[in-house]
Amino acid sequence: MIKISDLNFTYGNNFKLNINNLEINNGENLSIIGPNGSGKSTLIKIFSGIINYYSGKIEIENNDISKISKKKLSRIISTVPQDFTTIYDYNTENIIETSRYPYTSFFNLSENKEDRDIIDYAIKITDLERYRKKYYSELSGGEKQRVMIARAIAQDTEIMLLDEFTSHLDPGHTQNLMKIIQNYCINKNKTVISVFHDINLASLYSKRILVMKDGEIKLDGTPYEIITRKNIEEIYGFDCTVISHPIYKVPQIIFN
Ligand SMILES: Nc1ncnc2c1ncn2[C@@H]1O[C@H](COP(=O)(O)OP(=O)(O)OP(=O)(O)O)[C@@H](O)[C@H]1O
Ligand SMILES: [Mg+2]
């Protein structure tokens, strides 16, 4: 279980993040939505260890993550960051291979069969086979995002943090990867926390949605509880119509 208590953080400007109490069960597939600047990426950065000057506690199975070494934490949490455009200049395969570094030891730095199998699996499901040897700087925005997704999958962690992981993907790759990640996580009991701007995707994808606004969690519930015309108006300030998905019966919004 993940437990966040009394989490407080500020960048030193007007923005304050404050989460008093949040519990996420193992195997849960949870989405976070909320307006621009509400603190979604900040929470993901704190959780993944990129930001480490906060007060309060984040625990995984009762272990405070601030006391876990970076390498060990990389065997527990993988992240697809929101901003990934200029991170590397290696080829696709080499970047995905770096995901296995947390599993190396001083005595064994070389890749084994398990490493190779999961790297090949991640490349296959993200449809990157033909880009294996292509340099990151030569890829399109959506291809780069798929490299980051492949890297997170190959890292094979209990917890995946996905910050708008479909923002650059075309609808075909979006649907395909949503389903693959969902099934992969159900089969392997992984905990997935995904930030979305697309309310309909969040509703289709997860059974629990958190709404962040002004650095706080304002709502926490099922898609039915969260996605109502009144809530959308209050959260985002726009008017919409909410309908039921004809196949999956979950709420979906249409712009008015
Ligand atoms: N490095 C930084 N230094 C100072 N302020 C920052 C920094 N990063 C973000 N902020 C501010 O903190 C607030 C929260 O930012 P955050 O990136 O968490 O928002 P978000 O909910 O992810 O938004 P978006 O939907 O646009 O991605 C914003 O007001 C932003 O301007
Ligand atoms: Mg963000």
PDB file of C-alpha atoms in Angstrom, residues 7-255:
ATOM      1  CA  LEU A   7       2.625  16.208   2.563  1.00  0.00           C
ATOM      2  CA  ASN A   8       3.514  19.884   2.187  1.00  0.00           C
ATOM      3  CA  PHE A   9       5.624  21.430  -0.517  1.00  0.00           C
ATOM      4  CA  THR A  10       6.159  24.866  -2.029  1.00  0.00           C
ATOM      5  CA  TYR A  11       8.378  26.048  -4.876  1.00  0.00           C
ATOM      6  CA  GLY A  12       8.959  29.217  -2.928  1.00  0.00           C
ATOM      7  CA  ASN A  13       6.398  31.154  -4.982  1.00  0.00           C
ATOM      8  CA  ASN A  14       2.631  31.252  -4.542  1.00  0.00           C
ATOM      9  CA  PHE A  15       2.077  27.583  -5.243  1.00  0.00           C
ATOM     10  CA  LYS A  16       1.552  25.235  -2.293  1.00  0.00           C
ATOM     11  CA  LEU A  17       0.940  21.490  -2.464  1.00  0.00           C
ATOM     12  CA  ASN A  18      -0.843  20.020   0.517  1.00  0.00           C
ATOM     13  CA  ILE A  19      -2.054  16.435   0.818  1.00  0.00           C
ATOM     14  CA  ASN A  20      -3.127  15.425   4.298  1.00  0.00           C
ATOM     15  CA  ASN A  21      -3.964  11.817   3.750  1.00  0.00           C
ATOM     16  CA  LEU A  22      -4.011   9.597   0.673  1.00  0.00           C
ATOM     17  CA  GLU A  23      -3.966   5.810   0.523  1.00  0.00           C
ATOM     18  CA  ILE A  24      -3.618   3.781  -2.659  1.00  0.00           C
ATOM     19  CA  ASN A  25      -3.959   0.013  -2.642  1.00  0.00           C
ATOM     20  CA  ASN A  26      -1.615  -2.337  -4.449  1.00  0.00           C
ATOM     21  CA  GLY A  27      -2.875  -3.133  -7.933  1.00  0.00           C
ATOM     22  CA  GLU A  28      -5.042  -0.021  -8.058  1.00  0.00           C
ATOM     23  CA  ASN A  29      -5.305   1.858 -11.354  1.00  0.00           C
ATOM     24  CA  LEU A  30      -5.902   5.450 -10.384  1.00  0.00           C
ATOM     25  CA  SER A  31      -6.208   8.587 -12.502  1.00  0.00           C
ATOM     26  CA  ILE A  32      -5.492  12.169 -11.493  1.00  0.00           C
ATOM     27  CA  ILE A  33      -7.222  15.004 -13.327  1.00  0.00           C
ATOM     28  CA  GLY A  34      -7.324  18.745 -12.688  1.00  0.00           C
ATOM     29  CA  PRO A  35      -6.676  22.101 -14.335  1.00  0.00           C
ATOM     30  CA  ASN A  36      -3.271  23.377 -15.500  1.00  0.00           C
ATOM     31  CA  GLY A  37      -1.071  24.335 -12.591  1.00  0.00           C
ATOM     32  CA  SER A  38      -3.039  22.364  -9.993  1.00  0.00           C
ATOM     33  CA  GLY A  39       0.000  20.378  -8.822  1.00  0.00           C
ATOM     34  CA  LYS A  40      -0.391  17.046 -10.602  1.00  0.00           C
ATOM     35  CA  SER A  41       3.151  16.913 -12.013  1.00  0.00           C
ATOM     36  CA  THR A  42       4.569  18.274  -8.766  1.00  0.00           C
ATOM     37  CA  LEU A  43       3.005  15.360  -6.893  1.00  0.00           C
ATOM     38  CA  ILE A  44       4.416  12.909  -9.476  1.00  0.00           C
ATOM     39  CA  LYS A  45       7.887  14.516  -9.140  1.00  0.00           C
ATOM     40  CA  ILE A  46       7.813  14.277  -5.342  1.00  0.00           C
ATOM     41  CA  PHE A  47       6.645  10.694  -5.495  1.00  0.00           C
ATOM     42  CA  SER A  48       9.308   9.671  -8.003  1.00  0.00           C
ATOM     43  CA  GLY A  49      12.096  11.298  -5.984  1.00  0.00           C
ATOM     44  CA  ILE A  50      12.870  14.144  -8.434  1.00  0.00           C
ATOM     45  CA  ILE A  51      11.794  16.656  -5.768  1.00  0.00           C
ATOM     46  CA  ASN A  52      12.984  15.638  -2.298  1.00  0.00           C
ATOM     47  CA  TYR A  53      12.688  18.803  -0.179  1.00  0.00           C
ATOM     48  CA  TYR A  54       9.170  18.436   1.204  1.00  0.00           C
ATOM     49  CA  SER A  55       7.655  17.883   4.620  1.00  0.00           C
ATOM     50  CA  GLY A  56       5.454  14.926   5.478  1.00  0.00           C
ATOM     51  CA  LYS A  57       5.769  11.299   4.536  1.00  0.00           C
ATOM     52  CA  ILE A  58       5.290   9.031   1.547  1.00  0.00           C
ATOM     53  CA  GLU A  59       5.366   5.368   2.496  1.00  0.00           C
ATOM     54  CA  ILE A  60       5.344   2.241   0.374  1.00  0.00           C
ATOM     55  CA  GLU A  61       4.604  -0.904   2.390  1.00  0.00           C
ATOM     56  CA  ASN A  62       5.389   1.169   5.527  1.00  0.00           C
ATOM     57  CA  ASN A  63       8.815   2.234   4.203  1.00  0.00           C
ATOM     58  CA  ASP A  64       9.443   5.979   4.002  1.00  0.00           C
ATOM     59  CA  ILE A  65      10.607   6.590   0.408  1.00  0.00           C
ATOM     60  CA  SER A  66      12.995   9.357   1.494  1.00  0.00           C
ATOM     61  CA  LYS A  67      15.017   6.646   3.269  1.00  0.00           C
ATOM     62  CA  ILE A  68      15.159   4.310   0.246  1.00  0.00           C
ATOM     63  CA  SER A  69      18.243   4.584  -1.999  1.00  0.00           C
ATOM     64  CA  LYS A  70      17.705   5.970  -5.497  1.00  0.00           C
ATOM     65  CA  LYS A  71      18.689   2.674  -7.108  1.00  0.00           C
ATOM     66  CA  LYS A  72      16.331   0.650  -4.936  1.00  0.00           C
ATOM     67  CA  LEU A  73      13.520   3.150  -5.526  1.00  0.00           C
ATOM     68  CA  SER A  74      14.060   2.656  -9.276  1.00  0.00           C
ATOM     69  CA  ARG A  75      13.198  -1.016  -8.783  1.00  0.00           C
ATOM     70  CA  ILE A  76       9.906   0.044  -7.159  1.00  0.00           C
ATOM     71  CA  ILE A  77       8.766   3.131  -9.121  1.00  0.00           C
ATOM     72  CA  SER A  78       9.003   3.940 -12.834  1.00  0.00           C
ATOM     73  CA  THR A  79       7.902   7.239 -14.337  1.00  0.00           C
ATOM     74  CA  VAL A  80       6.851   8.571 -17.704  1.00  0.00           C
ATOM     75  CA  PRO A  81       7.420  12.312 -17.191  1.00  0.00           C
ATOM     76  CA  GLN A  82       5.274  15.002 -18.771  1.00  0.00           C
ATOM     77  CA  ASP A  83       8.310  16.762 -20.197  1.00  0.00           C
ATOM     78  CA  PHE A  84      10.544  14.306 -22.002  1.00  0.00           C
ATOM     79  CA  THR A  85      11.462  16.001 -25.259  1.00  0.00           C
ATOM     80  CA  THR A  86      15.145  16.739 -24.797  1.00  0.00           C
ATOM     81  CA  ILE A  87      16.273  14.118 -22.330  1.00  0.00           C
ATOM     82  CA  TYR A  88      18.650  11.900 -24.312  1.00  0.00           C
ATOM     83  CA  ASP A  89      20.614  11.481 -27.409  1.00  0.00           C
ATOM     84  CA  TYR A  90      21.130   7.761 -27.668  1.00  0.00           C
ATOM     85  CA  ASN A  91      19.281   5.395 -29.928  1.00  0.00           C
ATOM     86  CA  THR A  92      15.871   3.990 -28.965  1.00  0.00           C
ATOM     87  CA  GLU A  93      17.162   0.586 -27.916  1.00  0.00           C
ATOM     88  CA  ASN A  94      19.972   2.040 -25.758  1.00  0.00           C
ATOM     89  CA  ILE A  95      17.542   4.343 -23.950  1.00  0.00           C
ATOM     90  CA  ILE A  96      15.175   1.480 -23.188  1.00  0.00           C
ATOM     91  CA  GLU A  97      18.139  -0.620 -22.005  1.00  0.00           C
ATOM     92  CA  THR A  98      18.924   1.983 -19.319  1.00  0.00           C
ATOM     93  CA  SER A  99      15.712   0.878 -17.588  1.00  0.00           C
ATOM     94  CA  ARG A 100      17.517  -2.286 -16.465  1.00  0.00           C
ATOM     95  CA  TYR A 101      20.322  -0.438 -14.681  1.00  0.00           C
ATOM     96  CA  PRO A 102      18.547  -0.666 -11.264  1.00  0.00           C
ATOM     97  CA  TYR A 103      18.862  -4.456 -11.507  1.00  0.00           C
ATOM     98  CA  THR A 104      22.621  -4.530 -12.113  1.00  0.00           C
ATOM     99  CA  SER A 105      25.123  -5.202  -9.340  1.00  0.00           C
ATOM    100  CA  PHE A 106      28.801  -4.466  -8.914  1.00  0.00           C
ATOM    101  CA  PHE A 107      29.571  -8.069  -9.840  1.00  0.00           C
ATOM    102  CA  ASN A 108      27.182  -8.357 -12.713  1.00  0.00           C
ATOM    103  CA  LEU A 109      26.828  -5.419 -15.037  1.00  0.00           C
ATOM    104  CA  SER A 110      25.964  -7.385 -18.153  1.00  0.00           C
ATOM    105  CA  GLU A 111      22.492  -7.956 -19.503  1.00  0.00           C
ATOM    106  CA  ASN A 112      20.812 -11.344 -18.890  1.00  0.00           C
ATOM    107  CA  LYS A 113      17.965 -13.134 -20.663  1.00  0.00           C
ATOM    108  CA  GLU A 114      15.313 -11.619 -18.418  1.00  0.00           C
ATOM    109  CA  ASP A 115      16.605  -8.129 -19.268  1.00  0.00           C
ATOM    110  CA  ARG A 116      16.630  -8.870 -23.004  1.00  0.00           C
ATOM    111  CA  ASP A 117      13.138 -10.434 -22.945  1.00  0.00           C
ATOM    112  CA  ILE A 118      11.477  -7.519 -21.191  1.00  0.00           C
ATOM    113  CA  ILE A 119      13.288  -4.932 -23.352  1.00  0.00           C
ATOM    114  CA  ASP A 120      12.133  -6.764 -26.500  1.00  0.00           C
ATOM    115  CA  TYR A 121       8.586  -7.019 -25.092  1.00  0.00           C
ATOM    116  CA  ALA A 122       8.483  -3.284 -24.320  1.00  0.00           C
ATOM    117  CA  ILE A 123       9.784  -2.417 -27.812  1.00  0.00           C
ATOM    118  CA  LYS A 124       7.178  -4.690 -29.394  1.00  0.00           C
ATOM    119  CA  ILE A 125       4.130  -3.389 -27.534  1.00  0.00           C
ATOM    120  CA  THR A 126       5.080   0.239 -28.078  1.00  0.00           C
ATOM    121  CA  ASP A 127       5.462  -0.422 -31.807  1.00  0.00           C
ATOM    122  CA  LEU A 128       9.084   0.739 -31.886  1.00  0.00           C
ATOM    123  CA  GLU A 129      10.693  -2.227 -33.654  1.00  0.00           C
ATOM    124  CA  ARG A 130      11.650  -0.230 -36.727  1.00  0.00           C
ATOM    125  CA  TYR A 131      13.107   2.607 -34.645  1.00  0.00           C
ATOM    126  CA  ARG A 132      15.478   0.482 -32.542  1.00  0.00           C
ATOM    127  CA  LYS A 133      18.631   2.068 -33.968  1.00  0.00           C
ATOM    128  CA  LYS A 134      17.221   5.524 -34.542  1.00  0.00           C
ATOM    129  CA  TYR A 135      18.477   8.388 -32.413  1.00  0.00           C
ATOM    130  CA  TYR A 136      16.064   9.986 -29.958  1.00  0.00           C
ATOM    131  CA  SER A 137      16.577  13.432 -31.504  1.00  0.00           C
ATOM    132  CA  GLU A 138      15.418  11.983 -34.835  1.00  0.00           C
ATOM    133  CA  LEU A 139      12.085  10.708 -33.496  1.00  0.00           C
ATOM    134  CA  SER A 140       8.706  12.450 -33.639  1.00  0.00           C
ATOM    135  CA  GLY A 141       6.981  13.666 -30.444  1.00  0.00           C
ATOM    136  CA  GLY A 142       4.741  10.595 -30.220  1.00  0.00           C
ATOM    137  CA  GLU A 143       7.628   8.215 -30.963  1.00  0.00           C
ATOM    138  CA  LYS A 144       9.687   9.831 -28.189  1.00  0.00           C
ATOM    139  CA  GLN A 145       6.772   9.416 -25.810  1.00  0.00           C
ATOM    140  CA  ARG A 146       6.513   5.746 -26.784  1.00  0.00           C
ATOM    141  CA  VAL A 147      10.228   5.328 -25.977  1.00  0.00           C
ATOM    142  CA  MET A 148       9.566   6.715 -22.503  1.00  0.00           C
ATOM    143  CA  ILE A 149       6.599   4.361 -22.059  1.00  0.00           C
ATOM    144  CA  ALA A 150       8.691   1.384 -23.241  1.00  0.00           C
ATOM    145  CA  ARG A 151      11.426   2.374 -20.812  1.00  0.00           C
ATOM    146  CA  ALA A 152       8.961   2.475 -17.898  1.00  0.00           C
ATOM    147  CA  ILE A 153       7.476  -0.907 -18.853  1.00  0.00           C
ATOM    148  CA  ALA A 154      10.928  -2.508 -19.165  1.00  0.00           C
ATOM    149  CA  GLN A 155      11.820  -1.163 -15.719  1.00  0.00           C
ATOM    150  CA  ASP A 156       9.227  -3.656 -14.444  1.00  0.00           C
ATOM    151  CA  THR A 157       8.349  -1.887 -11.179  1.00  0.00           C
ATOM    152  CA  GLU A 158       5.444  -2.396  -8.776  1.00  0.00           C
ATOM    153  CA  ILE A 159       4.356   1.228  -9.239  1.00  0.00           C
ATOM    154  CA  MET A 160       4.113   3.175 -12.500  1.00  0.00           C
ATOM    155  CA  LEU A 161       3.632   6.954 -12.547  1.00  0.00           C
ATOM    156  CA  LEU A 162       2.393   8.155 -15.931  1.00  0.00           C
ATOM    157  CA  ASP A 163       2.191  11.924 -16.378  1.00  0.00           C
ATOM    158  CA  GLU A 164      -0.003  12.570 -19.424  1.00  0.00           C
ATOM    159  CA  PHE A 165       1.555   9.566 -21.117  1.00  0.00           C
ATOM    160  CA  THR A 166      -0.785   9.757 -24.111  1.00  0.00           C
ATOM    161  CA  SER A 167      -0.453  13.513 -24.732  1.00  0.00           C
ATOM    162  CA  HIS A 168       1.558  13.082 -27.962  1.00  0.00           C
ATOM    163  CA  LEU A 169       0.054   9.806 -29.150  1.00  0.00           C
ATOM    164  CA  ASP A 170      -2.352   9.427 -32.065  1.00  0.00           C
ATOM    165  CA  PRO A 171      -5.750   7.868 -31.195  1.00  0.00           C
ATOM    166  CA  GLY A 172      -4.701   4.402 -32.412  1.00  0.00           C
ATOM    167  CA  HIS A 173      -1.570   4.265 -30.275  1.00  0.00           C
ATOM    168  CA  THR A 174      -3.506   5.824 -27.372  1.00  0.00           C
ATOM    169  CA  GLN A 175      -6.164   3.121 -27.357  1.00  0.00           C
ATOM    170  CA  ASN A 176      -3.685   0.346 -27.943  1.00  0.00           C
ATOM    171  CA  LEU A 177      -1.274   1.392 -25.191  1.00  0.00           C
ATOM    172  CA  MET A 178      -4.056   2.152 -22.719  1.00  0.00           C
ATOM    173  CA  LYS A 179      -5.354  -1.394 -23.128  1.00  0.00           C
ATOM    174  CA  ILE A 180      -1.907  -2.978 -23.043  1.00  0.00           C
ATOM    175  CA  ILE A 181      -0.864  -1.134 -19.889  1.00  0.00           C
ATOM    176  CA  GLN A 182      -4.221  -1.853 -18.251  1.00  0.00           C
ATOM    177  CA  ASN A 183      -3.976  -5.599 -18.966  1.00  0.00           C
ATOM    178  CA  TYR A 184      -0.301  -5.759 -18.089  1.00  0.00           C
ATOM    179  CA  CYS A 185      -1.022  -4.140 -14.749  1.00  0.00           C
ATOM    180  CA  ILE A 186      -4.015  -6.318 -13.964  1.00  0.00           C
ATOM    181  CA  ASN A 187      -2.044  -9.472 -14.829  1.00  0.00           C
ATOM    182  CA  LYS A 188       1.004  -8.447 -12.793  1.00  0.00           C
ATOM    183  CA  ASN A 189      -0.898  -6.595 -10.034  1.00  0.00           C
ATOM    184  CA  LYS A 190       0.950  -3.321 -10.673  1.00  0.00           C
ATOM    185  CA  THR A 191      -0.195  -0.015  -9.202  1.00  0.00           C
ATOM    186  CA  VAL A 192      -0.647   2.619 -11.905  1.00  0.00           C
ATOM    187  CA  ILE A 193      -1.125   6.321 -11.224  1.00  0.00           C
ATOM    188  CA  SER A 194      -1.871   8.280 -14.401  1.00  0.00           C
ATOM    189  CA  VAL A 195      -2.362  11.988 -14.895  1.00  0.00           C
ATOM    190  CA  PHE A 196      -4.833  12.857 -17.643  1.00  0.00           C
ATOM    191  CA  HIS A 197      -6.319  15.947 -19.220  1.00  0.00           C
ATOM    192  CA  ASP A 198      -8.643  13.751 -21.226  1.00  0.00           C
ATOM    193  CA  ILE A 199     -11.508  13.180 -18.776  1.00  0.00           C
ATOM    194  CA  ASN A 200     -13.032  10.500 -21.002  1.00  0.00           C
ATOM    195  CA  LEU A 201      -9.835   8.459 -21.002  1.00  0.00           C
ATOM    196  CA  ALA A 202      -9.565   8.735 -17.209  1.00  0.00           C
ATOM    197  CA  SER A 203     -13.153   7.526 -16.905  1.00  0.00           C
ATOM    198  CA  LEU A 204     -12.628   4.594 -19.263  1.00  0.00           C
ATOM    199  CA  TYR A 205      -9.277   3.641 -17.843  1.00  0.00           C
ATOM    200  CA  SER A 206      -9.629   3.669 -14.073  1.00  0.00           C
ATOM    201  CA  LYS A 207     -12.083   2.861 -11.313  1.00  0.00           C
ATOM    202  CA  ARG A 208     -10.867   5.693  -9.086  1.00  0.00           C
ATOM    203  CA  ILE A 209     -10.281   9.326 -10.033  1.00  0.00           C
ATOM    204  CA  LEU A 210      -8.636  12.055  -7.948  1.00  0.00           C
ATOM    205  CA  VAL A 211      -9.288  15.686  -8.773  1.00  0.00           C
ATOM    206  CA  MET A 212      -6.524  18.152  -7.941  1.00  0.00           C
ATOM    207  CA  LYS A 213      -7.006  21.883  -7.779  1.00  0.00           C
ATOM    208  CA  ASP A 214      -4.871  24.596  -6.169  1.00  0.00           C
ATOM    209  CA  GLY A 215      -2.407  22.016  -4.831  1.00  0.00           C
ATOM    210  CA  GLU A 216      -5.038  19.939  -3.036  1.00  0.00           C
ATOM    211  CA  ILE A 217      -7.089  16.829  -3.698  1.00  0.00           C
ATOM    212  CA  LYS A 218     -10.610  18.211  -3.950  1.00  0.00           C
ATOM    213  CA  LEU A 219     -12.432  15.030  -4.968  1.00  0.00           C
ATOM    214  CA  ASP A 220     -11.698  11.311  -4.761  1.00  0.00           C
ATOM    215  CA  GLY A 221     -14.164   8.750  -6.072  1.00  0.00           C
ATOM    216  CA  THR A 222     -15.425   6.556  -8.888  1.00  0.00           C
ATOM    217  CA  PRO A 223     -15.935   7.949 -12.414  1.00  0.00           C
ATOM    218  CA  TYR A 224     -19.705   8.075 -11.707  1.00  0.00           C
ATOM    219  CA  GLU A 225     -19.167  10.158  -8.589  1.00  0.00           C
ATOM    220  CA  ILE A 226     -16.591  12.514 -10.099  1.00  0.00           C
ATOM    221  CA  ILE A 227     -17.682  13.106 -13.679  1.00  0.00           C
ATOM    222  CA  THR A 228     -20.858  15.111 -13.365  1.00  0.00           C
ATOM    223  CA  ARG A 229     -21.808  18.331 -15.137  1.00  0.00           C
ATOM    224  CA  LYS A 230     -21.726  20.222 -11.828  1.00  0.00           C
ATOM    225  CA  ASN A 231     -18.274  18.954 -10.831  1.00  0.00           C
ATOM    226  CA  ILE A 232     -16.787  19.663 -14.274  1.00  0.00           C
ATOM    227  CA  GLU A 233     -18.194  23.198 -14.102  1.00  0.00           C
ATOM    228  CA  GLU A 234     -16.718  23.699 -10.626  1.00  0.00           C
ATOM    229  CA  ILE A 235     -13.331  22.176 -11.431  1.00  0.00           C
ATOM    230  CA  TYR A 236     -12.670  23.516 -14.907  1.00  0.00           C
ATOM    231  CA  GLY A 237     -15.291  26.237 -15.352  1.00  0.00           C
ATOM    232  CA  PHE A 238     -16.879  24.990 -18.535  1.00  0.00           C
ATOM    233  CA  ASP A 239     -20.260  23.583 -19.410  1.00  0.00           C
ATOM    234  CA  CYS A 240     -20.561  20.072 -20.816  1.00  0.00           C
ATOM    235  CA  THR A 241     -23.012  17.248 -21.315  1.00  0.00           C
ATOM    236  CA  VAL A 242     -22.318  13.952 -19.571  1.00  0.00           C
ATOM    237  CA  ILE A 243     -23.451  10.770 -21.308  1.00  0.00           C
ATOM    238  CA  SER A 244     -22.993   7.085 -20.555  1.00  0.00           C
ATOM    239  CA  HIS A 245     -20.545   5.157 -22.744  1.00  0.00           C
ATOM    240  CA  PRO A 246     -22.740   2.857 -24.849  1.00  0.00           C
ATOM    241  CA  ILE A 247     -20.491  -0.173 -24.306  1.00  0.00           C
ATOM    242  CA  TYR A 248     -18.729   0.317 -20.963  1.00  0.00           C
ATOM    243  CA  LYS A 249     -21.495   2.363 -19.248  1.00  0.00           C
ATOM    244  CA  VAL A 250     -18.993   4.822 -17.733  1.00  0.00           C
ATOM    245  CA  PRO A 251     -19.536   8.603 -17.902  1.00  0.00           C
ATOM    246  CA  GLN A 252     -18.143  10.469 -20.912  1.00  0.00           C
ATOM    247  CA  ILE A 253     -18.286  14.182 -21.547  1.00  0.00           C
ATOM    248  CA  ILE A 254     -19.227  16.088 -24.683  1.00  0.00           C
ATOM    249  CA  PHE A 255     -18.394  19.782 -25.092  1.00  0.00           C
TER     250      PHE A 255
END
